[in-house]
């Protein structure tokens, strides 16, 4: 791995992939076609891109039941336990509506309402991602969303969705599932077709065409985020185990050649040992080519002069995942200002959060942890302000309100108040 010193500049930010002009044009054409031709367009694109001819788009209940029978019983129990952990964590995020009454009779408050409907995009291709199903569906269910729709491209050989994905959807409580992928699925979720009613918000990861489609429909519907490649930063001192640090760096590097894996440490000895361990472990990985691309282009070990400098370096990186592998990680927690998820100590490696512990694994990337949060229950709710002014309150404050309105040149606003003051 690249060894950087204090005078070097370090960053995990990569250029935002806005796609090529050709890709953007393709996405716009797909969206327009789906809006115009509905299900017919979805079926044509499924045949074109996935090589599958479908009679119906919706996954029937029998297919879900078949999937449940195909997943190993032990794996099903693991998915169920993970779902319970995720549900328990997100239930703690729930906030009630509230109202307060002041002495003059004024009532102020906030009403929290779940979204009516959300759509979850689940990627297909070479891998199945039941964990993404759990991480998106469960907080929506906890928030109180009544209608949750899943879209995912069918397998090119079977024409079905992966059994593990259907099992996770069933366990999480989502039964409206469609065999549709790509930009066409995003268009269907946003604008609706004969089979798929539109939703209010779209969440979930996807390829560049899915990301561009989410950008295109944003404003007509809400979206979660435009997520970039995965990132991990590890803040470590000389008590860390080099083999564990290397394994954790590679756990993110194997995601994508553009994934970023960075070690920040004041220990030169640890830095040298981790670099050697990464090389050794990399040679044994099944996804060696992908991980090697990530480590070569976006991997680094940054050696600082002190732990104070290391902490500030991590804050400047604002990583998606941050592991703190120091003698007393809790002592540093309060000093971390920017990170999507923080993993404390050697027994809390990042994959614990990916799959099982409970916190959401949909996290801000590309430095956006400076101002963004993980996917959570509030992402599936909206807030309405409540205001009830009493007659006394309006008489006490009406002249001030009218004066403020005239300050902004809005005479009708002022008269709206004064009409009531004269009675």
mmCIF file of C-alpha atoms in Angstrom, residues 63-310:
data_model
loop_
_atom_site.group_PDB
_atom_site.id
_atom_site.type_symbol
_atom_site.label_atom_id
_atom_site.label_comp_id
_atom_site.label_asym_id
_atom_site.label_seq_id
_atom_site.Cartn_x
_atom_site.Cartn_y
_atom_site.Cartn_z
ATOM 1 C CA UNK A 63 -42.519 -17.929 -5.921
ATOM 2 C CA UNK A 64 -41.802 -16.330 -2.537
ATOM 3 C CA UNK A 65 -42.843 -19.518 -0.752
ATOM 4 C CA UNK A 66 -40.655 -21.538 -3.108
ATOM 5 C CA UNK A 67 -37.703 -19.266 -2.310
ATOM 6 C CA UNK A 68 -38.213 -19.773 1.426
ATOM 7 C CA UNK A 69 -38.005 -23.527 0.918
ATOM 8 C CA UNK A 70 -34.803 -23.178 -1.117
ATOM 9 C CA UNK A 71 -32.830 -21.194 1.464
ATOM 10 C CA UNK A 72 -30.934 -23.289 3.992
ATOM 11 C CA UNK A 73 -32.750 -23.366 7.329
ATOM 12 C CA UNK A 74 -29.725 -22.185 9.280
ATOM 13 C CA UNK A 75 -29.288 -19.220 6.921
ATOM 14 C CA UNK A 76 -32.977 -18.360 7.317
ATOM 15 C CA UNK A 77 -32.535 -18.236 11.085
ATOM 16 C CA UNK A 78 -29.493 -15.975 10.689
ATOM 17 C CA UNK A 79 -31.478 -13.591 8.450
ATOM 18 C CA UNK A 80 -34.323 -13.579 11.000
ATOM 19 C CA UNK A 81 -31.951 -12.808 13.871
ATOM 20 C CA UNK A 82 -30.275 -10.034 11.884
ATOM 21 C CA UNK A 83 -33.718 -8.611 11.077
ATOM 22 C CA UNK A 84 -34.635 -8.530 14.759
ATOM 23 C CA UNK A 85 -31.387 -6.748 15.628
ATOM 24 C CA UNK A 86 -31.983 -4.178 12.893
ATOM 25 C CA UNK A 87 -35.598 -3.687 13.951
ATOM 26 C CA UNK A 88 -34.664 -3.239 17.620
ATOM 27 C CA UNK A 89 -32.019 -0.626 16.757
ATOM 28 C CA UNK A 90 -34.327 1.378 14.512
ATOM 29 C CA UNK A 91 -37.243 1.286 16.946
ATOM 30 C CA UNK A 92 -35.087 3.356 19.282
ATOM 31 C CA UNK A 93 -35.004 6.101 16.630
ATOM 32 C CA UNK A 94 -38.756 6.659 16.741
ATOM 33 C CA UNK A 95 -39.831 10.105 17.879
ATOM 34 C CA UNK A 96 -43.397 11.030 18.842
ATOM 35 C CA UNK A 97 -45.398 13.962 17.594
ATOM 36 C CA UNK A 98 -45.530 16.720 20.219
ATOM 37 C CA UNK A 99 -47.463 19.828 21.210
ATOM 38 C CA UNK A 100 -46.946 22.519 23.842
ATOM 39 C CA UNK A 101 -49.441 25.032 25.214
ATOM 40 C CA UNK A 102 -48.308 28.464 26.398
ATOM 41 C CA UNK A 103 -49.975 30.682 29.010
ATOM 42 C CA UNK A 104 -51.660 32.880 26.379
ATOM 43 C CA UNK A 105 -53.362 29.881 24.798
ATOM 44 C CA UNK A 106 -50.958 29.394 21.911
ATOM 45 C CA UNK A 107 -50.508 25.770 20.873
ATOM 46 C CA UNK A 108 -47.360 24.843 18.941
ATOM 47 C CA UNK A 109 -46.173 21.429 17.897
ATOM 48 C CA UNK A 110 -44.910 18.990 15.328
ATOM 49 C CA UNK A 111 -46.819 16.144 13.706
ATOM 50 C CA UNK A 112 -44.756 13.213 12.460
ATOM 51 C CA UNK A 113 -46.338 11.206 9.645
ATOM 52 C CA UNK A 114 -44.940 8.181 7.815
ATOM 53 C CA UNK A 115 -44.635 8.346 4.053
ATOM 54 C CA UNK A 116 -47.485 6.589 2.255
ATOM 55 C CA UNK A 117 -45.210 4.493 0.044
ATOM 56 C CA UNK A 118 -41.550 3.803 -0.675
ATOM 57 C CA UNK A 119 -39.725 1.829 -3.334
ATOM 58 C CA UNK A 120 -36.556 -0.154 -2.701
ATOM 59 C CA UNK A 121 -34.182 -0.967 -5.515
ATOM 60 C CA UNK A 122 -32.180 -4.163 -4.982
ATOM 61 C CA UNK A 123 -29.237 -4.684 -7.376
ATOM 62 C CA UNK A 124 -28.926 -7.919 -9.323
ATOM 63 C CA UNK A 125 -26.044 -9.106 -11.441
ATOM 64 C CA UNK A 126 -23.368 -11.373 -10.008
ATOM 65 C CA UNK A 127 -24.434 -11.186 -6.357
ATOM 66 C CA UNK A 128 -27.552 -11.188 -4.188
ATOM 67 C CA UNK A 129 -27.898 -8.646 -1.393
ATOM 68 C CA UNK A 130 -30.442 -9.751 1.215
ATOM 69 C CA UNK A 131 -28.736 -7.432 3.720
ATOM 70 C CA UNK A 132 -29.732 -4.416 1.589
ATOM 71 C CA UNK A 133 -33.337 -5.604 1.697
ATOM 72 C CA UNK A 134 -33.296 -5.710 5.502
ATOM 73 C CA UNK A 135 -31.539 -2.362 5.876
ATOM 74 C CA UNK A 136 -34.052 -0.544 3.681
ATOM 75 C CA UNK A 137 -37.335 -2.303 4.409
ATOM 76 C CA UNK A 138 -37.096 -2.535 8.193
ATOM 77 C CA UNK A 139 -36.626 1.179 9.010
ATOM 78 C CA UNK A 140 -39.484 1.955 6.614
ATOM 79 C CA UNK A 141 -41.698 -0.559 8.429
ATOM 80 C CA UNK A 142 -40.680 0.833 11.816
ATOM 81 C CA UNK A 143 -41.484 4.341 10.566
ATOM 82 C CA UNK A 144 -45.007 3.184 9.755
ATOM 83 C CA UNK A 145 -44.880 3.108 5.947
ATOM 84 C CA UNK A 146 -47.849 1.054 4.758
ATOM 85 C CA UNK A 147 -46.744 0.258 1.201
ATOM 86 C CA UNK A 148 -43.221 -0.942 0.476
ATOM 87 C CA UNK A 149 -42.331 -1.954 -3.067
ATOM 88 C CA UNK A 150 -39.203 -3.859 -4.118
ATOM 89 C CA UNK A 151 -37.841 -3.936 -7.659
ATOM 90 C CA UNK A 152 -34.888 -6.053 -8.751
ATOM 91 C CA UNK A 153 -33.649 -7.461 -12.072
ATOM 92 C CA UNK A 154 -34.426 -11.147 -12.682
ATOM 93 C CA UNK A 155 -31.725 -13.754 -13.022
ATOM 94 C CA UNK A 156 -30.710 -14.107 -16.671
ATOM 95 C CA UNK A 157 -31.052 -17.890 -16.512
ATOM 96 C CA UNK A 158 -34.072 -18.530 -14.315
ATOM 97 C CA UNK A 159 -36.090 -15.358 -14.785
ATOM 98 C CA UNK A 160 -36.549 -15.277 -11.011
ATOM 99 C CA UNK A 161 -35.106 -13.227 -8.163
ATOM 100 C CA UNK A 162 -32.479 -14.812 -5.886
ATOM 101 C CA UNK A 163 -34.117 -16.923 -3.171
ATOM 102 C CA UNK A 164 -32.164 -15.139 -0.407
ATOM 103 C CA UNK A 165 -33.487 -11.758 -1.568
ATOM 104 C CA UNK A 166 -37.087 -12.987 -1.578
ATOM 105 C CA UNK A 167 -36.597 -14.632 1.811
ATOM 106 C CA UNK A 168 -35.197 -11.414 3.294
ATOM 107 C CA UNK A 169 -38.094 -9.428 1.822
ATOM 108 C CA UNK A 170 -40.609 -11.824 3.356
ATOM 109 C CA UNK A 171 -38.899 -11.735 6.752
ATOM 110 C CA UNK A 172 -38.701 -7.928 6.676
ATOM 111 C CA UNK A 173 -42.372 -7.666 5.750
ATOM 112 C CA UNK A 174 -42.361 -6.623 2.086
ATOM 113 C CA UNK A 175 -44.537 -8.659 -0.282
ATOM 114 C CA UNK A 176 -45.000 -6.308 -3.283
ATOM 115 C CA UNK A 177 -42.014 -7.296 -5.387
ATOM 116 C CA UNK A 178 -41.385 -6.836 -9.109
ATOM 117 C CA UNK A 179 -38.875 -8.387 -11.513
ATOM 118 C CA UNK A 180 -37.672 -5.113 -12.960
ATOM 119 C CA UNK A 181 -34.172 -3.661 -12.853
ATOM 120 C CA UNK A 182 -32.140 -0.734 -14.126
ATOM 121 C CA UNK A 183 -33.246 2.790 -14.916
ATOM 122 C CA UNK A 184 -36.603 1.414 -16.066
ATOM 123 C CA UNK A 185 -37.363 0.226 -12.525
ATOM 124 C CA UNK A 186 -36.636 3.678 -11.116
ATOM 125 C CA UNK A 187 -38.928 5.227 -13.738
ATOM 126 C CA UNK A 188 -41.707 2.787 -12.841
ATOM 127 C CA UNK A 189 -41.372 3.538 -9.135
ATOM 128 C CA UNK A 190 -41.391 7.274 -9.763
ATOM 129 C CA UNK A 191 -44.188 7.551 -12.324
ATOM 130 C CA UNK A 192 -46.071 4.265 -12.223
ATOM 131 C CA UNK A 193 -47.240 1.798 -14.872
ATOM 132 C CA UNK A 194 -50.273 -0.438 -15.250
ATOM 133 C CA UNK A 195 -48.758 -2.938 -12.776
ATOM 134 C CA UNK A 196 -46.693 -0.713 -10.490
ATOM 135 C CA UNK A 197 -48.278 2.206 -8.682
ATOM 136 C CA UNK A 198 -45.871 5.112 -8.070
ATOM 137 C CA UNK A 199 -44.194 5.669 -4.703
ATOM 138 C CA UNK A 200 -43.198 8.757 -2.738
ATOM 139 C CA UNK A 201 -39.538 7.882 -2.143
ATOM 140 C CA UNK A 202 -36.947 5.578 -3.720
ATOM 141 C CA UNK A 203 -34.049 4.058 -1.777
ATOM 142 C CA UNK A 204 -31.376 1.491 -2.464
ATOM 143 C CA UNK A 205 -28.097 1.226 -4.398
ATOM 144 C CA UNK A 206 -27.530 0.417 -8.060
ATOM 145 C CA UNK A 207 -25.239 0.804 -11.040
ATOM 146 C CA UNK A 208 -24.522 4.065 -12.868
ATOM 147 C CA UNK A 209 -27.805 3.852 -14.824
ATOM 148 C CA UNK A 210 -29.802 3.429 -11.626
ATOM 149 C CA UNK A 211 -27.926 6.319 -9.995
ATOM 150 C CA UNK A 212 -28.520 8.592 -12.986
ATOM 151 C CA UNK A 213 -32.189 7.647 -13.051
ATOM 152 C CA UNK A 214 -32.520 8.502 -9.351
ATOM 153 C CA UNK A 215 -30.978 11.900 -10.076
ATOM 154 C CA UNK A 216 -33.393 12.407 -12.959
ATOM 155 C CA UNK A 217 -36.586 11.634 -11.013
ATOM 156 C CA UNK A 218 -35.570 13.475 -7.833
ATOM 157 C CA UNK A 219 -38.050 16.255 -7.222
ATOM 158 C CA UNK A 220 -40.970 14.239 -8.517
ATOM 159 C CA UNK A 221 -40.146 11.750 -5.778
ATOM 160 C CA UNK A 222 -37.641 11.810 -2.941
ATOM 161 C CA UNK A 223 -34.508 9.634 -2.968
ATOM 162 C CA UNK A 224 -32.174 8.494 -0.218
ATOM 163 C CA UNK A 225 -28.785 9.500 -1.635
ATOM 164 C CA UNK A 226 -26.453 9.011 -4.569
ATOM 165 C CA UNK A 227 -24.010 6.640 -2.935
ATOM 166 C CA UNK A 228 -20.433 6.359 -4.117
ATOM 167 C CA UNK A 229 -17.966 3.469 -3.767
ATOM 168 C CA UNK A 230 -17.414 2.060 -0.292
ATOM 169 C CA UNK A 231 -14.848 3.520 2.123
ATOM 170 C CA UNK A 232 -13.091 2.529 5.311
ATOM 171 C CA UNK A 233 -10.661 4.457 7.462
ATOM 172 C CA UNK A 234 -8.934 2.763 10.381
ATOM 173 C CA UNK A 235 -7.525 4.829 13.239
ATOM 174 C CA UNK A 236 -5.009 2.637 15.063
ATOM 175 C CA UNK A 237 -2.162 2.750 17.528
ATOM 176 C CA UNK A 238 0.621 0.248 18.169
ATOM 177 C CA UNK A 239 -1.712 -2.058 20.143
ATOM 178 C CA UNK A 240 -3.599 -2.977 16.962
ATOM 179 C CA UNK A 241 -3.051 -6.352 15.313
ATOM 180 C CA UNK A 242 -1.604 -5.938 11.828
ATOM 181 C CA UNK A 243 -3.368 -8.997 10.392
ATOM 182 C CA UNK A 244 -6.745 -7.750 11.646
ATOM 183 C CA UNK A 245 -6.173 -4.236 10.312
ATOM 184 C CA UNK A 246 -5.188 -5.621 6.907
ATOM 185 C CA UNK A 247 -8.218 -7.906 6.799
ATOM 186 C CA UNK A 248 -10.515 -4.987 7.618
ATOM 187 C CA UNK A 249 -8.990 -2.790 4.918
ATOM 188 C CA UNK A 250 -9.472 -5.561 2.373
ATOM 189 C CA UNK A 251 -13.065 -6.142 3.494
ATOM 190 C CA UNK A 252 -13.945 -2.870 1.803
ATOM 191 C CA UNK A 253 -11.431 -3.072 -1.016
ATOM 192 C CA UNK A 254 -13.107 -6.220 -2.359
ATOM 193 C CA UNK A 255 -16.346 -4.295 -2.958
ATOM 194 C CA UNK A 256 -15.206 -2.231 -5.904
ATOM 195 C CA UNK A 257 -11.979 -1.164 -7.673
ATOM 196 C CA UNK A 258 -12.932 2.394 -6.683
ATOM 197 C CA UNK A 259 -13.430 1.555 -2.995
ATOM 198 C CA UNK A 260 -11.146 3.382 -0.584
ATOM 199 C CA UNK A 261 -9.226 1.762 2.289
ATOM 200 C CA UNK A 262 -7.020 3.965 4.491
ATOM 201 C CA UNK A 263 -5.044 3.343 7.680
ATOM 202 C CA UNK A 264 -4.177 6.380 9.809
ATOM 203 C CA UNK A 265 -1.686 5.733 12.594
ATOM 204 C CA UNK A 266 1.178 7.358 14.487
ATOM 205 C CA UNK A 267 2.946 3.967 14.584
ATOM 206 C CA UNK A 268 5.507 3.399 11.823
ATOM 207 C CA UNK A 269 5.968 -0.196 12.978
ATOM 208 C CA UNK A 270 2.231 -0.912 12.594
ATOM 209 C CA UNK A 271 2.205 0.806 9.212
ATOM 210 C CA UNK A 272 5.005 -1.413 7.885
ATOM 211 C CA UNK A 273 3.438 -4.577 9.297
ATOM 212 C CA UNK A 274 -0.006 -3.781 7.861
ATOM 213 C CA UNK A 275 1.432 -3.026 4.431
ATOM 214 C CA UNK A 276 3.096 -6.450 4.355
ATOM 215 C CA UNK A 277 -0.063 -8.159 5.622
ATOM 216 C CA UNK A 278 -2.218 -6.523 2.940
ATOM 217 C CA UNK A 279 0.081 -7.902 0.244
ATOM 218 C CA UNK A 280 0.037 -11.355 1.800
ATOM 219 C CA UNK A 281 -3.741 -11.538 2.305
ATOM 220 C CA UNK A 282 -4.518 -9.953 -1.044
ATOM 221 C CA UNK A 283 -2.887 -12.880 -2.828
ATOM 222 C CA UNK A 284 -5.375 -15.259 -1.192
ATOM 223 C CA UNK A 285 -8.624 -13.402 -1.951
ATOM 224 C CA UNK A 286 -11.148 -14.775 -4.471
ATOM 225 C CA UNK A 287 -11.905 -11.164 -5.539
ATOM 226 C CA UNK A 288 -8.210 -10.403 -5.771
ATOM 227 C CA UNK A 289 -8.373 -8.343 -8.962
ATOM 228 C CA UNK A 290 -11.080 -6.043 -7.615
ATOM 229 C CA UNK A 291 -9.389 -5.581 -4.232
ATOM 230 C CA UNK A 292 -6.003 -5.008 -5.838
ATOM 231 C CA UNK A 293 -7.438 -2.224 -7.985
ATOM 232 C CA UNK A 294 -8.881 -0.548 -4.912
ATOM 233 C CA UNK A 295 -5.682 -0.843 -2.877
ATOM 234 C CA UNK A 296 -3.526 0.379 -5.757
ATOM 235 C CA UNK A 297 -5.623 3.410 -6.640
ATOM 236 C CA UNK A 298 -7.455 4.374 -3.451
ATOM 237 C CA UNK A 299 -5.597 2.623 -0.630
ATOM 238 C CA UNK A 300 -3.090 4.326 1.634
ATOM 239 C CA UNK A 301 -1.342 4.187 4.982
ATOM 240 C CA UNK A 302 -0.862 7.612 6.524
ATOM 241 C CA UNK A 303 1.727 7.903 9.286
ATOM 242 C CA UNK A 304 1.176 10.870 11.581
ATOM 243 C CA UNK A 305 3.397 12.412 14.236
ATOM 244 C CA UNK A 306 0.809 12.015 16.996
ATOM 245 C CA UNK A 307 -2.607 10.549 17.800
ATOM 246 C CA UNK A 308 -4.013 14.098 17.914
ATOM 247 C CA UNK A 309 -2.965 14.584 14.310
ATOM 248 C CA UNK A 310 -4.357 11.167 13.405
#
